Amino acid sequence: MRATLKSIALHTALVVVAMVMLFPMVWMIVVSLHDNPEKYATLGALLNAPMSVLNYQETLSSDTFGLYFLNSLLVAVLVSAGNVLFCFISGYALARRSFRGNAVLFASLLAVLIMPPQVIMIPLFRMMVGFEWINSYAALIVPWLVSPFGIFLVRQYVMSLPSDMEDAARLDGASEWTVLLRVAMPLCRPILTVLAIYTFLANWNSFLYPFLFTNDEAHRTLPVGLAFYLGKQSIDWGHLMAGASVSALPVLVLFLFFQGQIIRGLTAGALKE
């Protein structure tokens, strides 16, 4: 009886937490289905009002929205690919190679991890100005092709793996690049999948640096473009929520399709057989 009551209480708590977590998304979708939703004073009035997909039609038919979407997709995909490659190489070197300064480099990596990202905002902006990369894809992609968190994640994962297969490949005459790309990388596929998804989501939702580095429509990403629905005198809530709903779709799709791999990647190496 006690176990049954405990199970009921646990599931009730989980349902309540899930409802609290889902409410902002439900609210966003409801608002996006109304024209001038700000004129409704209560949630009940909003739910009882006629709904339509006009905001979605107008948002998706906008040339700028499609451009912003493609810019975000391009930046997120290229940055994710760069992180998978460069973070893997760097993390593997820190985990498997003994060289002078290894401990210092790892300590520096940890120091960068605890540093707020806003600290580098002004120096990085001046660097982009110096390179004449403002209003270019280079400013949105190059500074983020490798991340301290990704290097740390890969290093810790590689250290949990036995080196027997790599040593056997070397004895068979494989070069270091062959060992790296044909032996070690497949073994690191779970954590590299997690890193790719995490990096994609972080760059897809990134606002601060794309806002700083772009001031023309040709290079704006989706979060920056949605910010222009916020006017000085009024806010176009219907189109803003419609755009936000569309921009949330890739995030939801990635999580639904890769949630198993995310969990396996994050827990791999935590338990030893």
Coordinates of N, CA and C in Angstrom, one line a residue, residues 25 28-29 56 60 65 69 200-201 204-205 222 241-257:
M25 N 4.9 26.8 -23.8 CA 4.8 26.4 -25.3 C 3.3 26.5 -25.7
M28 N 2.3 30.0 -26.2 CA 2.9 30.6 -27.4 C 2.0 30.1 -28.6
I29 N 1.6 28.9 -28.7 CA 0.9 28.4 -29.8 C -0.5 29.0 -29.8
Y56 N 0.7 32.3 -39.3 CA 1.7 31.4 -39.8 C 1.9 31.5 -41.3
L60 N 5.4 32.6 -42.8 CA 6.2 31.7 -43.7 C 6.3 32.3 -45.1
F65 N 11.8 36.1 -43.4 CA 11.7 34.9 -42.5 C 12.4 33.7 -43.1
F69 N 15.7 32.0 -41.5 CA 15.7 30.5 -41.2 C 16.9 29.8 -41.8
F200 N 24.4 22.5 -32.0 CA 23.3 22.9 -33.0 C 22.3 23.8 -32.2
L201 N 21.8 23.2 -31.1 CA 20.7 23.9 -30.4 C 21.2 25.3 -29.8
W204 N 21.5 27.6 -32.8 CA 20.2 27.9 -33.4 C 19.5 28.9 -32.5
N205 N 19.7 28.9 -31.2 CA 19.0 29.8 -30.3 C 19.8 31.0 -30.0
L222 N 17.6 33.7 -37.2 CA 16.2 33.7 -36.9 C 15.9 34.4 -35.5
M241 N 4.8 35.2 -32.1 CA 4.6 33.8 -31.5 C 4.6 32.8 -32.6
A242 N 4.0 33.2 -33.8 CA 4.1 32.3 -34.9 C 5.5 32.0 -35.4
G243 N 6.3 33.0 -35.5 CA 7.7 32.8 -35.9 C 8.5 32.0 -34.8
A244 N 8.2 32.3 -33.5 CA 8.8 31.5 -32.5 C 8.4 30.1 -32.5
S245 N 7.2 29.8 -32.8 CA 6.7 28.4 -32.9 C 7.4 27.7 -34.0
V246 N 7.6 28.3 -35.2 CA 8.3 27.7 -36.3 C 9.7 27.4 -35.9
S247 N 10.3 28.4 -35.3 CA 11.8 28.3 -34.9 C 12.0 27.2 -33.9
A248 N 11.0 26.9 -33.1 CA 11.1 25.8 -32.1 C 11.0 24.4 -32.7
L249 N 10.5 24.3 -33.9 CA 10.3 23.0 -34.5 C 11.6 22.2 -34.6
P250 N 12.7 22.8 -35.2 CA 13.9 22.0 -35.3 C 14.4 21.5 -33.9
V251 N 14.2 22.3 -32.9 CA 14.7 21.8 -31.6 C 13.9 20.6 -31.1
L252 N 12.5 20.7 -31.3 CA 11.7 19.6 -30.9 C 12.0 18.3 -31.7
V253 N 12.2 18.5 -33.0 CA 12.4 17.3 -33.8 C 13.8 16.7 -33.4
L254 N 14.8 17.5 -33.2 CA 16.1 16.9 -32.8 C 15.9 16.1 -31.5
F255 N 15.2 16.7 -30.5 CA 15.1 16.0 -29.3 C 14.3 14.7 -29.4
L256 N 13.2 14.8 -30.2 CA 12.3 13.6 -30.3 C 13.1 12.4 -31.0
F257 N 13.9 12.8 -32.0 CA 14.6 11.7 -32.8 C 15.8 11.2 -32.1

